[in-house]
XYZ file of C-alpha atoms in Angstrom:
729
model
C 84.178 40.900 -80.025
C 87.723 41.380 -81.286
C 88.240 39.797 -84.690
C 91.184 39.634 -87.039
C 90.848 38.831 -90.702
C 93.455 38.383 -93.368
C 95.173 35.676 -95.369
C 97.994 33.200 -94.999
C 100.467 32.918 -97.844
C 101.827 29.372 -98.216
C 104.432 28.798 -100.905
C 103.017 31.782 -102.821
C 99.455 30.431 -102.522
C 97.050 32.600 -100.532
C 94.691 30.899 -98.110
C 91.923 33.127 -96.837
C 91.837 33.601 -93.077
C 88.319 33.932 -91.616
C 87.620 35.646 -88.312
C 89.613 34.969 -85.155
C 88.048 35.636 -81.775
C 89.176 35.328 -78.180
C 87.350 32.006 -78.072
C 89.433 30.725 -80.979
C 92.641 31.186 -79.055
C 92.109 28.347 -76.608
C 91.211 25.928 -79.392
C 94.177 27.004 -81.477
C 96.688 26.623 -78.672
C 95.356 23.175 -77.886
C 95.383 22.108 -81.529
C 98.602 23.700 -82.726
C 100.613 23.616 -79.519
C 100.714 27.392 -79.138
C 101.051 28.975 -82.555
C 103.420 31.819 -81.799
C 101.980 33.265 -78.571
C 98.608 34.506 -79.780
C 97.647 37.936 -78.505
C 94.014 38.910 -78.965
C 93.964 41.916 -76.687
C 93.974 44.167 -79.743
C 94.027 43.446 -83.443
C 97.192 41.416 -83.391
C 97.164 37.756 -84.277
C 100.781 37.089 -83.373
C 102.738 38.470 -80.453
C 104.565 41.681 -81.279
C 107.783 40.090 -82.390
C 109.252 39.191 -85.730
C 110.627 36.805 -86.459
C 109.169 34.276 -84.054
C 109.277 30.517 -84.062
C 106.049 28.532 -83.916
C 106.554 25.609 -81.595
C 105.859 22.130 -82.961
C 107.409 18.719 -82.197
C 111.137 18.375 -82.755
C 111.546 22.074 -82.898
C 114.215 24.672 -82.700
C 113.231 27.378 -80.258
C 114.248 30.998 -80.560
C 112.840 33.363 -77.979
C 111.458 36.821 -78.449
C 113.806 39.493 -77.170
C 116.450 37.071 -75.930
C 119.516 35.943 -77.872
C 120.059 32.282 -78.582
C 122.223 30.519 -76.012
C 125.402 28.736 -76.985
C 127.619 26.426 -74.979
C 130.460 24.102 -75.889
C 129.200 20.877 -77.350
C 125.683 22.212 -77.985
C 124.174 21.299 -81.324
C 120.923 22.738 -82.659
C 118.122 20.217 -82.718
C 115.692 20.939 -85.509
C 113.599 18.595 -87.586
C 111.025 21.117 -88.671
C 110.111 24.683 -87.867
C 107.725 27.341 -89.022
C 109.072 30.868 -89.217
C 106.654 33.765 -89.138
C 108.058 36.883 -90.740
C 105.144 39.221 -90.123
C 102.058 39.741 -87.982
C 98.438 40.035 -89.006
C 97.257 43.415 -87.842
C 93.766 44.548 -88.835
C 92.595 43.441 -92.262
C 94.410 42.639 -95.433
C 97.866 41.973 -93.964
C 99.531 38.657 -94.712
C 102.144 36.462 -93.156
C 104.598 34.152 -94.811
C 105.011 30.683 -93.392
C 107.958 28.553 -94.390
C 108.699 25.029 -93.295
C 111.515 22.568 -93.742
C 108.874 19.902 -93.900
C 106.114 20.974 -96.246
C 103.549 18.269 -95.497
C 103.401 18.692 -91.697
C 103.301 22.460 -92.026
C 100.512 22.370 -94.622
C 98.515 20.030 -92.413
C 98.941 22.476 -89.537
C 97.585 25.278 -91.680
C 94.585 23.233 -92.755
C 93.835 22.423 -89.135
C 94.350 26.103 -88.317
C 91.708 27.146 -90.862
C 89.303 24.395 -89.838
C 89.497 25.424 -86.193
C 88.956 29.058 -87.070
C 85.807 28.185 -88.936
C 84.434 26.251 -85.975
C 85.445 28.799 -83.379
C 84.442 31.905 -85.316
C 81.837 34.001 -83.582
C 82.380 32.478 -80.128
C 84.051 34.392 -77.332
C 85.064 33.232 -73.860
C 84.351 35.329 -70.794
C 87.501 37.275 -69.970
C 89.434 36.882 -66.755
C 88.716 39.891 -64.516
C 91.486 42.480 -64.672
C 92.608 43.485 -61.163
C 92.441 47.169 -60.318
C 95.594 49.169 -59.845
C 96.845 48.588 -56.332
C 97.355 51.416 -53.890
C 100.979 52.408 -53.882
C 103.006 51.221 -50.925
C 104.897 53.685 -48.775
C 108.265 54.657 -50.158
C 111.212 52.758 -48.697
C 113.764 54.506 -46.532
C 116.157 56.663 -48.473
C 119.173 54.951 -49.960
C 122.386 55.509 -48.010
C 125.218 57.639 -49.188
C 126.945 55.272 -51.607
C 130.531 54.200 -51.417
C 131.913 55.913 -53.450
C 129.592 58.966 -53.907
C 125.848 58.767 -54.317
C 124.777 56.644 -57.252
C 122.390 57.948 -59.840
C 118.961 56.354 -59.877
C 118.389 53.229 -61.918
C 117.397 53.813 -65.493
C 113.674 53.977 -66.142
C 112.112 50.965 -67.864
C 111.006 51.019 -71.482
C 108.024 53.012 -72.713
C 104.699 53.076 -70.883
C 102.645 49.945 -71.601
C 99.602 50.031 -73.837
C 96.135 49.947 -72.352
C 95.214 46.722 -74.102
C 94.004 43.841 -71.956
C 96.764 41.539 -70.720
C 97.824 38.462 -72.637
C 96.431 35.137 -71.389
C 98.189 33.678 -68.372
C 97.589 30.023 -69.112
C 97.619 27.747 -72.124
C 95.908 24.376 -72.462
C 97.986 21.261 -72.002
C 98.768 19.323 -75.178
C 96.298 16.475 -75.632
C 97.457 13.238 -74.009
C 98.896 10.744 -76.460
C 99.196 7.039 -75.873
C 102.723 5.690 -75.735
C 103.758 3.807 -78.838
C 105.211 1.186 -76.543
C 105.387 0.447 -72.848
C 108.111 2.159 -70.800
C 111.386 0.270 -71.030
C 115.016 0.533 -70.061
C 116.724 2.090 -67.080
C 119.200 4.899 -66.463
C 121.208 6.224 -63.515
C 121.756 9.933 -62.862
C 124.149 11.495 -60.342
C 122.877 14.461 -58.317
C 124.609 16.360 -55.536
C 122.061 15.631 -52.814
C 119.295 13.123 -52.097
C 117.149 15.053 -49.637
C 115.266 13.674 -46.603
C 112.043 12.133 -47.967
C 108.468 12.693 -46.840
C 105.130 12.039 -48.464
C 103.434 14.254 -45.861
C 103.481 17.874 -47.078
C 104.156 19.351 -43.616
C 107.278 17.208 -43.160
C 108.677 17.656 -46.678
C 111.550 20.027 -45.886
C 113.816 22.120 -48.095
C 114.256 20.674 -51.606
C 111.975 17.747 -50.783
C 108.887 19.622 -51.976
C 110.292 20.918 -55.246
C 112.240 17.709 -55.942
C 109.018 15.683 -55.915
C 107.718 18.034 -58.603
C 110.952 18.108 -60.598
C 111.135 14.293 -60.509
C 107.650 14.232 -62.103
C 106.147 12.385 -59.128
C 103.834 15.166 -57.974
C 102.257 17.679 -60.334
C 101.325 21.330 -59.958
C 98.376 23.265 -61.391
C 100.595 24.714 -64.123
C 104.038 24.246 -65.611
C 106.392 26.295 -67.748
C 106.605 26.067 -71.524
C 109.645 24.710 -73.288
C 111.835 27.510 -74.608
C 110.248 30.291 -72.536
C 113.526 31.483 -71.041
C 112.291 34.999 -70.286
C 109.152 33.806 -68.514
C 106.725 35.870 -70.551
C 104.696 33.108 -72.217
C 101.498 31.723 -70.691
C 101.969 28.728 -68.423
C 100.699 25.357 -69.543
C 97.681 23.892 -67.787
C 98.413 20.677 -65.900
C 96.146 19.984 -62.908
C 94.326 23.280 -63.414
C 92.317 24.170 -66.499
C 91.480 27.770 -65.616
C 91.061 30.368 -62.907
C 89.054 33.464 -62.015
C 90.842 36.204 -60.101
C 88.803 38.263 -57.686
C 88.819 41.917 -58.893
C 89.644 42.989 -55.335
C 92.600 40.576 -55.215
C 91.244 38.728 -52.172
C 91.167 35.258 -53.712
C 91.458 33.277 -56.913
C 89.178 30.374 -57.838
C 91.011 27.506 -59.527
C 89.154 25.122 -61.791
C 90.853 21.726 -61.540
C 91.046 19.064 -64.204
C 88.538 16.216 -63.793
C 89.580 12.593 -64.199
C 93.229 12.784 -63.057
C 94.094 9.567 -61.178
C 96.456 9.241 -58.231
C 99.163 6.580 -58.206
C 98.517 3.147 -56.697
C 94.782 3.234 -57.361
C 94.209 5.939 -54.752
C 91.296 7.514 -56.592
C 90.774 10.760 -58.472
C 92.458 14.077 -57.715
C 89.900 16.676 -56.600
C 89.782 20.136 -55.050
C 89.909 18.505 -51.600
C 93.333 17.059 -52.423
C 94.658 20.349 -53.783
C 93.444 22.274 -50.722
C 94.859 19.685 -48.325
C 98.288 19.611 -49.990
C 98.862 23.346 -49.726
C 97.129 23.848 -46.371
C 99.145 21.077 -44.736
C 102.418 22.675 -45.873
C 101.346 26.254 -45.104
C 102.560 27.337 -41.662
C 99.738 29.864 -41.383
C 97.259 26.982 -41.580
C 99.358 24.170 -40.069
C 101.658 25.797 -37.467
C 103.718 22.628 -37.007
C 104.676 22.544 -40.703
C 108.398 22.395 -41.430
C 107.827 22.226 -45.175
C 110.469 23.877 -47.293
C 107.704 26.222 -48.463
C 105.981 26.771 -45.096
C 106.904 30.449 -44.892
C 106.518 31.199 -48.599
C 102.995 29.798 -48.625
C 102.083 31.615 -45.391
C 103.216 34.930 -46.825
C 100.891 34.599 -49.830
C 98.038 32.215 -49.068
C 95.530 31.922 -46.255
C 93.501 28.724 -45.874
C 92.397 27.242 -49.192
C 88.746 26.217 -49.359
C 86.839 23.750 -51.514
C 84.000 25.303 -53.527
C 82.944 22.124 -55.303
C 84.555 18.878 -56.421
C 86.773 20.546 -59.012
C 86.925 24.152 -57.772
C 89.238 25.429 -55.030
C 89.220 28.948 -53.622
C 92.758 30.128 -52.914
C 92.520 32.951 -50.404
C 95.352 35.463 -50.339
C 96.884 36.513 -47.049
C 98.706 39.164 -49.082
C 98.281 39.277 -52.828
C 101.494 38.484 -54.699
C 101.662 39.053 -58.445
C 103.912 35.976 -58.638
C 101.261 33.658 -57.162
C 100.792 31.590 -60.311
C 104.320 31.146 -61.677
C 106.238 31.076 -58.373
C 103.772 29.327 -56.047
C 101.570 27.095 -58.218
C 103.814 25.978 -61.065
C 107.066 24.070 -61.422
C 109.053 27.264 -62.080
C 110.556 27.835 -58.673
C 109.767 26.356 -55.267
C 106.399 24.686 -55.435
C 104.057 22.253 -53.727
C 102.713 19.311 -55.711
C 99.324 17.755 -55.081
C 99.053 14.560 -53.038
C 96.141 12.488 -51.693
C 94.043 13.677 -48.762
C 92.476 10.209 -48.497
C 95.885 8.661 -47.814
C 96.531 11.267 -45.110
C 93.114 10.635 -43.563
C 93.845 6.910 -43.474
C 97.478 6.935 -42.315
C 97.843 10.250 -40.490
C 100.746 12.688 -40.688
C 103.361 10.237 -39.393
C 102.094 7.252 -41.335
C 102.144 9.162 -44.612
C 105.843 10.027 -44.386
C 106.821 7.008 -46.488
C 103.853 7.139 -48.862
C 104.507 9.179 -52.016
C 101.181 9.395 -53.805
C 101.075 11.811 -56.706
C 99.617 12.149 -60.187
C 102.849 12.487 -62.209
C 104.378 10.268 -64.900
C 106.691 8.648 -62.319
C 106.134 7.127 -58.882
C 108.647 6.536 -56.102
C 109.773 2.944 -55.562
C 112.576 3.660 -53.084
C 113.999 6.769 -51.399
C 116.959 6.600 -49.026
C 118.278 9.895 -47.687
C 121.851 10.776 -48.805
C 121.895 7.609 -50.918
C 119.434 7.127 -53.759
C 115.926 7.562 -55.127
C 114.402 5.086 -57.565
C 111.490 6.045 -59.815
C 109.331 3.867 -62.030
C 107.189 5.060 -64.927
C 103.404 5.032 -64.552
C 101.887 2.982 -67.409
C 99.329 4.810 -69.559
C 99.748 8.070 -67.699
C 96.905 10.571 -68.099
C 99.190 13.268 -69.551
C 102.455 11.775 -70.806
C 103.619 8.192 -70.521
C 107.364 8.173 -69.954
C 109.615 6.271 -72.326
C 112.181 5.214 -69.699
C 110.828 2.684 -67.201
C 113.274 3.105 -64.311
C 115.378 6.100 -63.249
C 117.796 5.882 -60.320
C 119.219 9.043 -58.771
C 122.338 8.580 -56.667
C 123.936 11.129 -54.386
C 127.471 12.106 -55.425
C 128.950 15.027 -53.510
C 132.319 15.275 -55.247
C 132.398 16.985 -58.637
C 135.428 14.931 -59.688
C 133.497 11.727 -59.057
C 130.582 13.090 -61.089
C 132.964 13.655 -63.983
C 134.464 10.177 -63.743
C 131.071 8.474 -63.572
C 129.855 10.398 -66.613
C 133.013 9.594 -68.581
C 132.904 5.895 -67.757
C 129.188 5.515 -68.442
C 128.188 4.716 -64.861
C 125.682 7.565 -65.106
C 124.003 9.210 -68.098
C 123.884 12.681 -66.540
C 125.565 14.560 -63.705
C 126.656 18.014 -62.545
C 130.463 18.097 -62.772
C 132.588 21.140 -62.043
C 132.546 23.783 -64.761
C 136.313 23.419 -65.047
C 135.608 19.928 -66.441
C 133.049 21.077 -68.990
C 135.475 21.812 -71.866
C 136.970 18.325 -71.637
C 133.607 16.610 -71.268
C 131.944 18.517 -74.108
C 134.898 17.672 -76.345
C 134.115 14.048 -75.560
C 130.558 14.592 -76.747
C 128.662 15.384 -73.561
C 125.944 18.011 -73.930
C 124.660 20.651 -71.505
C 121.039 20.626 -70.383
C 120.844 24.311 -71.244
C 117.196 24.295 -72.317
C 116.229 25.031 -68.713
C 117.856 28.449 -69.062
C 118.926 28.383 -65.434
C 121.875 30.679 -64.798
C 122.433 30.492 -61.049
C 123.786 33.524 -59.229
C 126.481 32.934 -56.617
C 126.514 35.689 -54.028
C 127.094 36.517 -50.372
C 124.394 37.531 -47.901
C 125.766 39.437 -44.919
C 123.505 37.896 -42.280
C 122.739 39.601 -38.985
C 121.399 42.858 -40.441
C 117.948 42.740 -38.826
C 116.858 46.311 -39.536
C 113.082 45.936 -39.466
C 111.380 46.690 -36.168
C 107.890 45.400 -36.970
C 106.674 42.601 -39.190
C 105.819 43.775 -42.699
C 103.018 41.200 -42.793
C 101.396 41.559 -39.358
C 102.723 44.817 -37.972
C 103.712 43.051 -34.764
C 107.064 43.845 -33.096
C 109.994 41.654 -34.113
C 112.452 40.285 -31.573
C 115.903 40.234 -33.113
C 119.506 40.434 -31.872
C 121.571 43.023 -33.732
C 125.153 42.040 -32.947
C 127.194 45.075 -34.002
C 130.388 43.439 -32.736
C 130.288 41.798 -36.166
C 131.950 44.328 -38.511
C 129.412 43.709 -41.304
C 126.327 44.239 -39.081
C 124.615 47.612 -38.620
C 121.946 48.677 -36.136
C 119.627 51.524 -37.196
C 118.277 51.710 -33.618
C 121.685 52.110 -32.028
C 120.843 55.683 -30.955
C 117.247 55.065 -29.836
C 113.851 53.799 -30.990
C 113.813 55.817 -34.192
C 115.081 54.205 -37.398
C 118.328 55.963 -38.315
C 120.517 54.970 -41.247
C 123.360 57.229 -40.085
C 124.265 55.512 -36.810
C 127.965 54.683 -36.388
C 127.437 50.955 -36.879
C 125.368 51.496 -40.053
C 128.127 53.616 -41.591
C 130.990 51.322 -40.556
C 129.274 48.094 -41.591
C 128.402 49.516 -45.016
C 132.053 50.369 -45.649
C 133.105 46.864 -44.555
C 130.637 45.186 -46.917
C 131.787 47.410 -49.775
C 135.441 46.707 -48.987
C 134.765 42.990 -49.301
C 132.820 43.569 -52.538
C 135.766 45.457 -54.068
C 138.113 42.610 -53.110
C 136.489 40.049 -55.433
C 138.130 39.414 -58.809
C 134.986 38.353 -60.642
C 136.490 38.215 -64.132
C 139.460 36.190 -62.919
C 137.255 33.740 -61.029
C 135.036 33.249 -64.055
C 138.067 32.450 -66.176
C 139.814 30.095 -63.772
C 136.946 28.326 -61.979
C 134.158 28.531 -64.545
C 136.247 28.090 -67.694
C 134.769 31.364 -68.929
C 131.277 29.841 -69.045
C 129.817 32.274 -66.529
C 129.805 36.036 -66.127
C 130.395 38.553 -63.319
C 127.411 39.701 -61.255
C 127.216 42.381 -58.601
C 123.927 41.825 -56.783
C 121.831 38.732 -56.123
C 118.677 39.995 -57.837
C 120.111 42.032 -60.693
C 118.827 41.465 -64.221
C 121.193 39.537 -66.471
C 124.124 41.663 -67.582
C 123.316 41.259 -71.294
C 119.817 42.737 -70.968
C 118.678 46.324 -71.438
C 117.608 46.518 -67.794
C 121.145 46.107 -66.472
C 122.751 49.465 -65.633
C 126.148 49.304 -67.311
C 129.105 51.294 -66.039
C 131.427 51.394 -63.024
C 129.700 52.194 -59.745
C 128.292 54.719 -58.964
C 127.540 55.542 -62.623
C 126.463 51.933 -63.132
C 126.183 48.671 -61.206
C 129.585 47.161 -62.036
C 131.971 46.784 -59.087
C 135.633 46.585 -60.184
C 138.365 44.557 -58.502
C 140.060 47.327 -56.531
C 142.173 46.301 -53.528
C 143.371 49.843 -52.877
C 139.810 51.052 -52.475
C 138.974 48.039 -50.306
C 141.868 48.802 -47.959
C 140.926 52.478 -47.755
C 137.342 51.660 -46.783
C 138.460 49.213 -44.091
C 140.724 51.878 -42.666
C 137.839 54.376 -42.582
C 135.687 51.805 -40.811
C 138.372 51.144 -38.206
C 139.385 47.674 -39.406
C 142.763 48.422 -40.980
C 144.190 45.363 -39.190
C 141.377 43.113 -40.356
C 139.139 40.788 -38.344
C 137.935 37.172 -38.230
C 134.633 35.933 -39.593
C 132.745 32.711 -40.261
C 131.016 32.169 -43.602
C 128.756 29.242 -44.537
C 129.436 27.704 -47.965
C 128.001 24.183 -47.776
C 129.905 20.928 -48.171
C 130.763 21.013 -51.900
C 130.178 22.846 -55.124
C 131.194 26.017 -56.897
C 130.399 28.159 -53.860
C 133.097 26.343 -51.915
C 135.662 26.732 -54.698
C 134.881 30.423 -55.153
C 135.020 31.274 -51.464
C 138.264 29.343 -50.977
C 139.823 31.576 -53.628
C 138.169 34.795 -52.395
C 138.951 34.159 -48.728
C 142.594 33.649 -49.659
C 142.690 37.170 -51.101
C 140.832 38.606 -48.110
C 143.384 37.003 -45.786
C 146.527 38.026 -47.680
C 145.439 41.496 -48.778
C 142.932 42.663 -46.143
C 144.030 40.621 -43.097
C 140.534 39.184 -42.818
C 140.539 35.561 -41.728
C 137.501 33.730 -43.085
C 136.506 30.381 -41.587
C 134.470 28.543 -44.195
C 131.685 26.449 -42.682
C 131.120 23.372 -44.864
C 128.154 21.835 -43.049
C 125.101 20.584 -44.958
C 122.346 23.099 -45.554
C 119.879 21.244 -43.325
C 122.165 22.015 -40.390
C 122.559 25.707 -41.197
C 118.950 26.412 -42.242
C 117.288 26.590 -38.776
C 119.159 29.799 -37.918
C 117.816 31.396 -41.093
C 114.247 30.339 -40.369
C 114.425 31.358 -36.686
C 116.179 34.661 -37.500
C 119.033 34.030 -35.085
C 122.135 33.775 -37.273
C 124.703 36.474 -37.959
C 126.946 34.215 -40.034
C 127.249 35.376 -43.666
C 126.377 32.757 -46.251
C 126.723 31.935 -49.906
C 123.245 32.453 -51.299
C 120.685 35.248 -51.344
C 117.384 33.463 -51.578
C 114.805 32.354 -54.067
C 114.739 33.813 -57.538
C 118.300 35.129 -57.677
C 119.014 33.763 -61.118
C 119.358 34.907 -64.688
C 115.934 33.605 -65.708
C 114.020 35.359 -62.948
C 111.538 37.610 -64.827
C 112.463 41.272 -64.400
C 108.919 42.164 -63.310
C 108.758 39.414 -60.649
C 108.556 40.702 -57.076
C 111.916 40.929 -55.326
C 112.883 41.440 -51.695
C 110.824 38.661 -50.125
C 113.658 36.664 -48.533
C 115.544 39.870 -47.661
C 112.677 41.092 -45.498
C 110.261 40.071 -42.753
C 107.701 39.063 -45.360
C 109.406 35.649 -45.256
C 109.309 35.436 -41.440
C 108.292 31.949 -40.377
C 110.113 30.399 -43.317
C 113.394 30.649 -45.162
C 115.165 34.011 -45.274
C 118.761 35.038 -45.965
C 119.720 36.398 -42.560
C 118.620 39.993 -43.153
C 115.387 41.977 -42.766
C 115.581 45.312 -44.568
C 112.828 47.962 -44.655
C 113.536 48.937 -48.272
C 113.319 45.258 -49.290
C 109.992 44.874 -47.468
C 108.592 47.976 -49.167
C 109.963 46.962 -52.554
C 108.376 43.539 -52.291
C 105.033 45.052 -51.272
C 105.078 47.420 -54.237
C 105.752 44.703 -56.787
C 103.566 42.035 -55.166
C 100.472 44.240 -55.196
C 101.080 45.971 -58.514
C 99.170 44.512 -61.517
C 101.040 46.693 -64.048
C 104.250 44.888 -65.114
C 105.986 48.127 -66.150
C 105.444 49.612 -62.701
C 106.752 46.392 -61.150
C 109.885 46.692 -63.282
C 110.450 50.270 -62.138
C 110.033 49.286 -58.481
C 112.482 46.420 -58.944
C 115.111 48.660 -60.513
C 114.839 51.008 -57.537
C 115.151 48.079 -55.131
C 118.246 46.825 -56.964
C 119.862 50.263 -56.837
C 119.254 50.647 -53.087
C 120.527 47.146 -52.354
C 123.755 47.785 -54.247
C 124.207 51.111 -52.465
C 124.020 49.304 -49.130
C 126.316 46.452 -50.214
C 123.696 43.779 -49.588
C 123.676 40.365 -51.284
C 127.017 41.035 -52.960
C 127.260 39.186 -56.258
C 130.200 37.092 -57.440
C 129.404 35.233 -60.679
C 126.571 33.792 -62.683
C 127.064 30.142 -63.592
C 125.204 27.630 -65.742
C 123.047 25.930 -63.109
C 122.367 22.781 -65.098
C 124.362 19.621 -65.753
C 125.614 17.533 -68.660
C 124.195 14.386 -70.253
C 125.476 11.649 -72.549
C 123.851 11.852 -76.017
C 125.218 8.424 -76.897
C 122.625 7.020 -74.489
C 119.940 9.719 -74.464
C 118.528 10.628 -77.870
C 116.313 13.422 -76.588
C 115.668 15.262 -73.327
C 113.721 18.526 -73.044
C 114.125 20.256 -69.680
C 111.646 23.014 -68.941
C 112.652 26.533 -67.826
C 112.966 26.319 -64.044
C 114.638 28.658 -61.560
C 115.580 26.061 -58.985
C 118.807 24.301 -58.047
C 117.090 21.168 -56.733
C 117.953 17.985 -58.650
C 120.800 20.065 -60.122
C 118.030 21.707 -62.168
C 117.238 18.452 -64.028
C 113.538 18.022 -64.784
C 110.895 16.803 -67.238
C 112.222 13.259 -67.088
C 109.183 11.949 -68.965
C 110.584 13.674 -72.061
C 113.714 11.482 -72.099
C 114.036 9.144 -75.060
C 116.821 6.554 -75.137
C 118.733 5.544 -78.248
């Protein structure tokens, strides 16, 4: 049993620290709300970072390895904090704990010591560590870059230690009764009120994740406040633990007993969890049009019930992201609803019944109009302070600004050009979510895979090489060939368009300098050590170079330009950016770009059915600044996503890159595979980046005293979430 002994120094007074075992960790996290990311894999009490901030109520959060974020109008919120300046390693070391509020901090320490005494000598059974996966076949060689061949991506940091991995879950904070019943009402403007459905199979794009983000449905886990890099254990919600099969065939989830459904619909059990995911999963329910139908099918086979509170989640293909990306609120997720209601009403009858376990329940939902939520009294986890929240659809950014200024709404997502004015008037950004959305272009129609990466079956795709940006590796026969005429020409066209984007200028004029240039949809953030600095091909930065763009078009045979359609959606920054970019393409490159401003629900079927060759703004799930660098990439750029949402391309190197990272248990090896995937994608001019923008909105602090969004990589609800944390003045 691993033990750590030492002493805590409090205001120059030493308090002896008894033993600390793996068993103690769970109790400590539950009691002290996660005292600085405990790591018991070796002889380290605190995670290998100094300083770190222990998280307690009304806290200021600084994150290990990531600089603090700053935006206009942002003020630090801190009532009390504990700063740890050292780590206990082995015996005899000490750590200094300072607090702005001595009494609460001292009480925490006393509880800390009491818990250690109780837990000492007990050790929980460890979660099985998966074996190292067999390496996937290497992807096709990267093309000759434009300009010359790029050097390989830099290797990741030093080889990881052999210590056991840190825990992947943390207990939920104990439920606390509300000091008073929910009261008051607020109105929030969002850009889209999606088509509603209480039936998982009919809950289309953004419906599924919005139900979770609105705190109506809950997931097994959720992210932890302040964890912007995604490296802290998730918080238990509907799940209280799991056991991963050593052969990576399944994972058994232990669900929380005693969680009630809304409207007196009984207790949530493993049957409900299994039903909710199986009904949305296209591999189990072929008629599913859920927004996550394909994502679930690519990872999960049919989920089975082991006992009342245990569900066996079978993997169709193991994905190292299964917990954070598929079963938490982090990205696009499925919340748990009632199987009994489905059994009683059927698939059609359940469309208008929203039965979840979250702090809010749906009172009214009208597509393209509004959604009204009401707080659940005495909720099992967290009783909301605000009784009624109304979300209204507002498509125009200027209207969002006006409604926020006049007090018609307490939060909205106005244009970034309006942020300086609004923050000067006191509005504050909801930056705690850490969501920096990447705006990029996917050059749809490049269906390069011949067989499904998941099933091996032949794929039927139309490769329309009359489109200048589309290449066909089978143009010369049945053998994959990256040097066919269309592959060479289309690559030069995509690179010409990439060179003709003034990223710095667009950030200044349309984002008020609040964003930053990006060059590929899945690159790491530019201020991290993983980003390869330098002008291409020495680095990943693509300069604004019209002369080079014109030269490449001439080489490709398009000196006189061409005409293309490009989907941008009805409103938003993507529209503004592409209006500016297409103007340059027209005047400088003679390329006429017809911007398609239809709603996403109209454009999406071509992506799902793999029939479109119309480029689009957007490159799939996870292309954001807070996407963990070791998270698998390439899913929506390959046939792994077939049957669900993709981005109009299927690329062999993306399929192989995803397989490598999905099956690899070693995070350092996943990072290396991702860096190689990023390099190859940039070489080919795929998912060309434009800018990174703050993906969250603004709120009025004159009405809202406190609001604590969780880190989420999702644009649904304009990234607003954790509404039960809102406290009104």
